[in-house]
Short mmCIF file of C-alpha atoms in Angstrom, two decimals:
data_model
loop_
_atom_site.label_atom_id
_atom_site.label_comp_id
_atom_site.label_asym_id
_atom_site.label_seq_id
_atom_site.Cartn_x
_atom_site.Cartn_y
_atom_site.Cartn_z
CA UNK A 1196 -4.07 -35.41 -58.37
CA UNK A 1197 -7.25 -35.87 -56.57
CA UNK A 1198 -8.46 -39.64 -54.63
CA UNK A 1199 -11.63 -39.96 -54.27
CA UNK A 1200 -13.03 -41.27 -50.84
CA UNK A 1201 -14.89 -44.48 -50.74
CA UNK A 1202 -18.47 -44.11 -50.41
CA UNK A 1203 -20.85 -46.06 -47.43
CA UNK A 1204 -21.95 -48.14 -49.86
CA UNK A 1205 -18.61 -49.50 -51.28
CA UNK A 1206 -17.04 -50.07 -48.15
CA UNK A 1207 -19.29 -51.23 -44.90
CA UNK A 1208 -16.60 -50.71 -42.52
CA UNK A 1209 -17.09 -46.78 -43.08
CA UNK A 1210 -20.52 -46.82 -43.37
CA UNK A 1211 -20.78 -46.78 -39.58
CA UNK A 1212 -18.54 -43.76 -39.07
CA UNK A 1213 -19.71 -39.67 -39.17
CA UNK A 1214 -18.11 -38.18 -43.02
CA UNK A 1215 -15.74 -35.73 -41.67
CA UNK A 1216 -15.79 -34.45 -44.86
CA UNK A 1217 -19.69 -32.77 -44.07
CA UNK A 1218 -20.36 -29.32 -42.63
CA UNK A 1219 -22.58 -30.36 -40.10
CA UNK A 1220 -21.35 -33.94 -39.28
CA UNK A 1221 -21.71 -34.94 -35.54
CA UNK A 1222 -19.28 -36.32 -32.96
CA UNK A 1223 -20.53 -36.87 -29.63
CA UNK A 1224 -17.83 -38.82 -27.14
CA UNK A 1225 -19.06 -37.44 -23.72
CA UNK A 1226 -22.67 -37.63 -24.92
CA UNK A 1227 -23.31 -34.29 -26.47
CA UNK A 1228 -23.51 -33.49 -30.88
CA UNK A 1229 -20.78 -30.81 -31.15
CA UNK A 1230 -20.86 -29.44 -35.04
CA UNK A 1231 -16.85 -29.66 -36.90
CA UNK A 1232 -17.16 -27.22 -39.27
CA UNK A 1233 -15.73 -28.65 -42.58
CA UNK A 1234 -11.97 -26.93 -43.50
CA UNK A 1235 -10.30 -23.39 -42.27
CA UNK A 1236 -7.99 -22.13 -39.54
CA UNK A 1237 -11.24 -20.45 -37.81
CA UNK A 1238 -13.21 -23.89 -38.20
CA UNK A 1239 -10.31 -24.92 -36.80
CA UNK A 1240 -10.21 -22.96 -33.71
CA UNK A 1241 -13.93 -23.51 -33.04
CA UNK A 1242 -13.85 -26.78 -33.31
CA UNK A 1243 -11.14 -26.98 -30.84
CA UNK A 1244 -13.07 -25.14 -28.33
CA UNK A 1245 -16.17 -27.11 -28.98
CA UNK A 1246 -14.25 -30.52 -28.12
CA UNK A 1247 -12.58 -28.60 -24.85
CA UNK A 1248 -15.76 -27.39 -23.82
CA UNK A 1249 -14.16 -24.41 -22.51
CA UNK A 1250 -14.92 -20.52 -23.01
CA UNK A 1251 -11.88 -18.42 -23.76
CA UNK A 1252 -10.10 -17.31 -20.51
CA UNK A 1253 -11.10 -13.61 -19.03
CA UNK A 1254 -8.81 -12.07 -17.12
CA UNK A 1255 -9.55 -10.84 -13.77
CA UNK A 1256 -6.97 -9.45 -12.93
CA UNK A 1257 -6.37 -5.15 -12.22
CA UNK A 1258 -4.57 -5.18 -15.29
CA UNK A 1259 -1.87 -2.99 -16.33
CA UNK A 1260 -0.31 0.04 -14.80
CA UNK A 1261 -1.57 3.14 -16.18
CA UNK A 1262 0.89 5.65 -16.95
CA UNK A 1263 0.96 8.58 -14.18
CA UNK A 1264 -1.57 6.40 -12.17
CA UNK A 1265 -1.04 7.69 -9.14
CA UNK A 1266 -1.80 11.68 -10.13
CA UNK A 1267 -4.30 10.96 -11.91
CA UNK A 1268 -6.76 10.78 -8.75
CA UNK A 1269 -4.98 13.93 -7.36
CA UNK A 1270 -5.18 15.70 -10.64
CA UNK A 1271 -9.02 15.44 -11.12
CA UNK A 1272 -9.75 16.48 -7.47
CA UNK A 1273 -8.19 19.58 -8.53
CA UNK A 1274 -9.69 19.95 -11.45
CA UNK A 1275 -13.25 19.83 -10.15
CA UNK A 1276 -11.59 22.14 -7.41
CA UNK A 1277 -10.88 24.72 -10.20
CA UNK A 1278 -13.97 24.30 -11.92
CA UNK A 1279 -16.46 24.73 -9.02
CA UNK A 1280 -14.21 27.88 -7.54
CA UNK A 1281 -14.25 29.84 -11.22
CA UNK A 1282 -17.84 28.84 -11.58
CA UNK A 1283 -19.15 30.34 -7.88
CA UNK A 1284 -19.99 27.43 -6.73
CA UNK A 1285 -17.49 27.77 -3.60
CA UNK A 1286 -17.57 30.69 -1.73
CA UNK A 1287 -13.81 32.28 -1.65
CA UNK A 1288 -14.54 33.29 1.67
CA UNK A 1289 -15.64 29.83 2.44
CA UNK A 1290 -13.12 27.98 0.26
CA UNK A 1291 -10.11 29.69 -1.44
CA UNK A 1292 -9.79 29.04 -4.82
CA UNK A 1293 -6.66 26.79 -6.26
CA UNK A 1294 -4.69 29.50 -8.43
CA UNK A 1295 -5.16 32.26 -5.09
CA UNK A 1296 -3.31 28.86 -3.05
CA UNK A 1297 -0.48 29.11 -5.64
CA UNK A 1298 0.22 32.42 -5.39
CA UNK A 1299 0.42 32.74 -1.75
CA UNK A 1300 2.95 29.52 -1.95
CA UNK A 1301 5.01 32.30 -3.93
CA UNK A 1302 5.02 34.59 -1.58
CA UNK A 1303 5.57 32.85 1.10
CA UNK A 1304 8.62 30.99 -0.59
CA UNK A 1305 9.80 34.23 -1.25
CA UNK A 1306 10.12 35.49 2.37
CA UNK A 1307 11.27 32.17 3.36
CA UNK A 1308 8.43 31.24 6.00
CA UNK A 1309 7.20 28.31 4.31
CA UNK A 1310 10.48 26.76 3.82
CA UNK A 1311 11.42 27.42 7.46
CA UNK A 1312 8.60 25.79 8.34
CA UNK A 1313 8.35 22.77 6.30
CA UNK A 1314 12.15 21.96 7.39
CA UNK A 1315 11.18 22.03 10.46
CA UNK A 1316 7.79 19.65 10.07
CA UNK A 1317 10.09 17.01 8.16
CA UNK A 1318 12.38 16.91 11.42
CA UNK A 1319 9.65 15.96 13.59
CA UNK A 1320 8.16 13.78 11.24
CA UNK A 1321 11.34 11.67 10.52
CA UNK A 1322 12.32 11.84 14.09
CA UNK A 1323 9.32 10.14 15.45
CA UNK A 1324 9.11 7.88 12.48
CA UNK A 1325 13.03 6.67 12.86
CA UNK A 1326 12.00 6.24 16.32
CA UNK A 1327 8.75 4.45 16.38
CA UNK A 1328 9.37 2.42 13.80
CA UNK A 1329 12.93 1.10 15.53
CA UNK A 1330 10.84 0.55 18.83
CA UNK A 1331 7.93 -1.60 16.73
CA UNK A 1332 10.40 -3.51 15.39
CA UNK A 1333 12.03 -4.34 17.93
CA UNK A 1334 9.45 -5.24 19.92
CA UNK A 1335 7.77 -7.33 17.07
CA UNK A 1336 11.30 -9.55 17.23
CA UNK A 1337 10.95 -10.06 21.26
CA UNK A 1338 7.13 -10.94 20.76
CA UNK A 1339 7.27 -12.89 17.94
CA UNK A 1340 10.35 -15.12 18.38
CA UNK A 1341 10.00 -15.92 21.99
CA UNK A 1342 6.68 -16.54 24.34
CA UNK A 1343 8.66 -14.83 27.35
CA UNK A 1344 8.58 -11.70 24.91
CA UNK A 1345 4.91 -12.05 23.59
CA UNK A 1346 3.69 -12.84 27.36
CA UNK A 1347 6.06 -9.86 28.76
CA UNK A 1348 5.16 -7.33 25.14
CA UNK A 1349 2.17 -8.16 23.63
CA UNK A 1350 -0.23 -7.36 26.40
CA UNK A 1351 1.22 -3.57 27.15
CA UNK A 1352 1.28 -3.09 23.38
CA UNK A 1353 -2.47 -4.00 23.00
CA UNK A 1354 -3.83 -2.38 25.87
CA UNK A 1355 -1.82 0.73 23.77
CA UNK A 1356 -3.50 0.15 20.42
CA UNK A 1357 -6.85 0.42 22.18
CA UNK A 1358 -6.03 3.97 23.76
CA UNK A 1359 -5.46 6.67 21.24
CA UNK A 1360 -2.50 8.28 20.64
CA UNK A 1361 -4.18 11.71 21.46
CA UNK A 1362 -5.98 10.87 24.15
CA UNK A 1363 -2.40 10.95 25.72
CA UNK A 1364 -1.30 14.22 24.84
CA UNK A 1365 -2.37 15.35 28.23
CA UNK A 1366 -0.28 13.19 30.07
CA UNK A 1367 2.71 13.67 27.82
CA UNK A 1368 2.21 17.30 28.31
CA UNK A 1369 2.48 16.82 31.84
CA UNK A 1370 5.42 14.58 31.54
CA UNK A 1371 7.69 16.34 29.00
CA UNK A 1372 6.33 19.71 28.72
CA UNK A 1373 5.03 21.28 25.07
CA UNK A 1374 8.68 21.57 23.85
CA UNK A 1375 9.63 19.16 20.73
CA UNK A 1376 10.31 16.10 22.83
CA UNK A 1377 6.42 16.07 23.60
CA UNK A 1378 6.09 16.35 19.79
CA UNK A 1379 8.52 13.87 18.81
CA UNK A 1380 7.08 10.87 21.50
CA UNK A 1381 3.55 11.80 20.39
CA UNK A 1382 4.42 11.06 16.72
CA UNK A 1383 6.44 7.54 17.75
CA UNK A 1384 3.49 6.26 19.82
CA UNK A 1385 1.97 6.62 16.49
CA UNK A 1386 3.89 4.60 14.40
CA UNK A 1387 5.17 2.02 16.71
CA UNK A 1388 1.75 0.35 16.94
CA UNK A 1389 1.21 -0.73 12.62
CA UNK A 1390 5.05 -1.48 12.64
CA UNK A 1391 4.44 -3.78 15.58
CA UNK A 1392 1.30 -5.31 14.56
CA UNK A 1393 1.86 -6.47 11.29
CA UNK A 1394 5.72 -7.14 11.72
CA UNK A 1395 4.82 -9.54 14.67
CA UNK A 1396 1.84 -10.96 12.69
CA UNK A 1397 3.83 -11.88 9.43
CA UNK A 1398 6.83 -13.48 11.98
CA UNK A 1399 3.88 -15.26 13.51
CA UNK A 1400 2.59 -16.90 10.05
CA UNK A 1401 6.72 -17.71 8.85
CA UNK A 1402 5.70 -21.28 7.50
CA UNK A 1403 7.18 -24.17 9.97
CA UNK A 1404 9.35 -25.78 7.51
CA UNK A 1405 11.91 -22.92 7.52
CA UNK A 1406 12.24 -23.16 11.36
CA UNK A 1407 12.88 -27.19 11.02
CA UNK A 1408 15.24 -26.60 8.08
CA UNK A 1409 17.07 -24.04 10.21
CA UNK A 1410 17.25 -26.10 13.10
CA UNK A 1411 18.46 -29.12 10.65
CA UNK A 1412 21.09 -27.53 9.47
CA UNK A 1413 22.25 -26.28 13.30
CA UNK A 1414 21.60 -22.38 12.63
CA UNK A 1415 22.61 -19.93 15.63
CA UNK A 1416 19.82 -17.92 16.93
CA UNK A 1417 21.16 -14.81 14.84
CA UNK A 1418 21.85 -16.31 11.84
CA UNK A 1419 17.80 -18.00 12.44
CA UNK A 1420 17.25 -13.93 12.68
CA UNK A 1421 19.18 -12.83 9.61
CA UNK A 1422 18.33 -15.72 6.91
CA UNK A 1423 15.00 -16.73 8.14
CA UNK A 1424 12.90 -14.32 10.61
CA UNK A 1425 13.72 -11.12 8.84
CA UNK A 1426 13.25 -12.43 5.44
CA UNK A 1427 9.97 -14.26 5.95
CA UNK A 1428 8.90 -10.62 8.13
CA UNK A 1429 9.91 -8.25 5.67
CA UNK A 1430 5.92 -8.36 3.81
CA UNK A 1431 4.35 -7.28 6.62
CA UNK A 1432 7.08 -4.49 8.42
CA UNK A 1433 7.17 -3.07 4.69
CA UNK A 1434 2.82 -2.98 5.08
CA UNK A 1435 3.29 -1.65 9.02
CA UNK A 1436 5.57 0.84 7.52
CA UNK A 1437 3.12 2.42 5.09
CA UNK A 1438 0.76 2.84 7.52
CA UNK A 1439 3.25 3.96 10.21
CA UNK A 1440 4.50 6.62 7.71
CA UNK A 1441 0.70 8.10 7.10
CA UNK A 1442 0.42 8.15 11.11
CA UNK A 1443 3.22 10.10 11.42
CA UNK A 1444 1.99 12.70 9.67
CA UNK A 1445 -1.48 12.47 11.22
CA UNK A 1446 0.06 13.19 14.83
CA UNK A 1447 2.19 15.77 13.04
CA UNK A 1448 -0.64 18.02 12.42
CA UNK A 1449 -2.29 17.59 15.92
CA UNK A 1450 0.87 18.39 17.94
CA UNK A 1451 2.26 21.04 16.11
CA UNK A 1452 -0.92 22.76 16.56
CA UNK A 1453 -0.65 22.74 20.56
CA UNK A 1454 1.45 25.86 21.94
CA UNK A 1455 4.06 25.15 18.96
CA UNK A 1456 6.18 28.22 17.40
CA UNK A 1457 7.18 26.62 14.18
CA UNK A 1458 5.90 24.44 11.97
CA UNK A 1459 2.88 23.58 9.12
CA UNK A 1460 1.00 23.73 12.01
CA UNK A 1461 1.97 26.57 13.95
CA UNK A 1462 1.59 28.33 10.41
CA UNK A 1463 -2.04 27.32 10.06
CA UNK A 1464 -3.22 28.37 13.44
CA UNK A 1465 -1.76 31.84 13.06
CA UNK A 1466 -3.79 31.94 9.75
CA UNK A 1467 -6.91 30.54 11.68
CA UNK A 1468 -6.70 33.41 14.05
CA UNK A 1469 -7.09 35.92 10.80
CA UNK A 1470 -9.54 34.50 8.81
CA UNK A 1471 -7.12 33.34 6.22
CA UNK A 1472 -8.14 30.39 4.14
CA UNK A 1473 -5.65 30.21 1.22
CA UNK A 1474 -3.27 29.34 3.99
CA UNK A 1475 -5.03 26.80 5.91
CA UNK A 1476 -5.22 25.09 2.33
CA UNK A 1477 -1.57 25.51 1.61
CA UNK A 1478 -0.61 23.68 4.96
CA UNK A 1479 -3.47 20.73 4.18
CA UNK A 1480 -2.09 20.98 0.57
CA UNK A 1481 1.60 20.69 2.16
CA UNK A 1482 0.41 17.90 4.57
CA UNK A 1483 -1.21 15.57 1.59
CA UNK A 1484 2.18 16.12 -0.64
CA UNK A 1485 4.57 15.04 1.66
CA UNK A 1486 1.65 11.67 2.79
CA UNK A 1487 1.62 10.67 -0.94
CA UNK A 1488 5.31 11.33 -1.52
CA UNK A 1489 5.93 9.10 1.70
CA UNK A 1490 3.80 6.26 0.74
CA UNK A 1491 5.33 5.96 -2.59
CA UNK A 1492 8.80 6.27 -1.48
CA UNK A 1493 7.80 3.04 0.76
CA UNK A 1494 5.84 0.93 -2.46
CA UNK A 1495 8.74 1.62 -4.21
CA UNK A 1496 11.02 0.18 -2.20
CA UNK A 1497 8.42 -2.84 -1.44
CA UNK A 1498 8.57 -3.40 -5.33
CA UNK A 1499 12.09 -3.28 -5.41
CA UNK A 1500 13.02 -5.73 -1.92
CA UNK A 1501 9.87 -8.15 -2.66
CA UNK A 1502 10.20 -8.19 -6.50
CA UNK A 1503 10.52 -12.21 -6.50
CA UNK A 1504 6.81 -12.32 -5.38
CA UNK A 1505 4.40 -12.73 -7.97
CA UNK A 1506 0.75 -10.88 -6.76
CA UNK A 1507 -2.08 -9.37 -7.68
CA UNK A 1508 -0.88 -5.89 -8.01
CA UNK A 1509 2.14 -6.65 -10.37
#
């Protein structure tokens, strides 16, 4: 059953009033003429975003994680590695090629020198990590919670992060000798300085309504510490700790490089000395695997501890 709508001329009220009914009827309440297509889900839609006057949203965000994103940079740098060694481009002399790296890896897993030394590159790695980043944080906690600590730490620890770690081998040559507790200290005065940096800097920025909330409800200093100071810190130790973990093995390859009998190091000066490329490569190739592994070990646990946070990087 069909009604048929009254026309402008039977009934005045309507003749005022746009026919809906039209394909190209006009409805203007902020001032514009904005077109309603006449029937349809799609007129529908259009229409909708004609009266909102807005464009549908773009994202802008990175987007998704690609699958095996993080070998995929690593993977084409050896790729173009491959190519430009099987096409002459590099000079094996100059540059040894990727597949001659791999097969002295074999050999020199199969005598047992590379593991030997790679055991004993961790160890010094770890050793001045554990111990750098335990100073850092420490002092970060006297600096940052107190202004006797920040007057009596931050100075000393500034006037450090201007001076390079290397430019003090020297003197900690002269004070501990080239034996591994030289090594060790080298590779801590390393790390402390990002763990410090950014743990004090995120206790610093700890919003002032947890500290009056904490005080309301009569907290102790520790429990302040425990609930409040090292929750609100953790974002920044976790970003002081990437960093600290790449500068560890940055002052790895420096000291074990000066007078050392063991070691990545050690094992690429001795191939210096005779020419040999392949190996030099293996140790940088060595150096770079256990960086990347490192850094991901640390986003993955800064995934997993600060999952609540919703960011850019997902």
């Amino acid at each position: 059953m069909t009604t048929a709508l009254p026309t402008r001329a039977a009934s005045p009220r309507l003749s005022s009033r746009p026919d809906l009914t039209a394909t190209a009827d006009v409805y203007a309440p902020l001032g514009g003429t904005i077109a309603l297509p006449a029937r349809g889900s799609a007129a529908r839609g259009s229409a909708a975003r004609g009266l909102s006057g807005r464009r549908p949203r773009r994202r802008l965000g990175p987007g998704r994680r690609l699958p095996y994103g993080l070998v995929i940079g690593p993977a084409l740098l050896i790729a173009v590695w491959a190519a430009a060694s099987a096409t002459g481009v590099l000079d094996a002399r100059v540059l040894s090629a990727p597949w001659t790296v791999v097969a002295t890896a074999r050999e020199l897993i199969a005598d047992g020198r590379l593991l030997s030394n790679l055991l004993t590159s961790a160890q010094r790695a770890f050793l001045g990590l554990a111990l750098g980043v335990g100073l850092g944080t420490v002092l970060a906690l006297l600096s940052g919670l107190t202004r006797v600590g920040e007057a009596l730490v931050d100075g000393p620890v500034q006037i450090k992060r201007a001076i390079p770690t290397l430019a003090l081998i020297p003197l900690l040559i002269l004070w501990f000798g080239i034996g591994e507790q030289m090594k060790v200290f080298t590779i801590a005065l390393g790390v402390v300085i990002p763990v410090y940096v950014h743990t004090h800097a995120a206790l610093r920025t700890i919003d002032a309504r947890y500290v009056e909330l904490a005080e309301t409800v009569r907290l102790s200093r520790w429990q302040f510490v425990r609930k409040v100071a090292l929750p609100g810190a953790l974002p920044g130790f976790l970003m002081g700790l990437r960093l600290a973990v790449t500068g560890a093995w940055l002052a790895l390859v420096v000291v074990e490089q000066i007078n050392a009998t063991s070691g990545i190091g050690h094992m690429m000066s001795l191939a210096r000395s005779y020419g040999q490329t392949e190996i030099i490569l293996l140790g940088l190739v060595v150096y770079g695997l256990f960086g990347l592994a490192s850094d991901s070990a640390v986003r993955l646990i800064e995934r997993r501890t600060l999952s609540w946070r919703r960011i850019l990087a997902g």
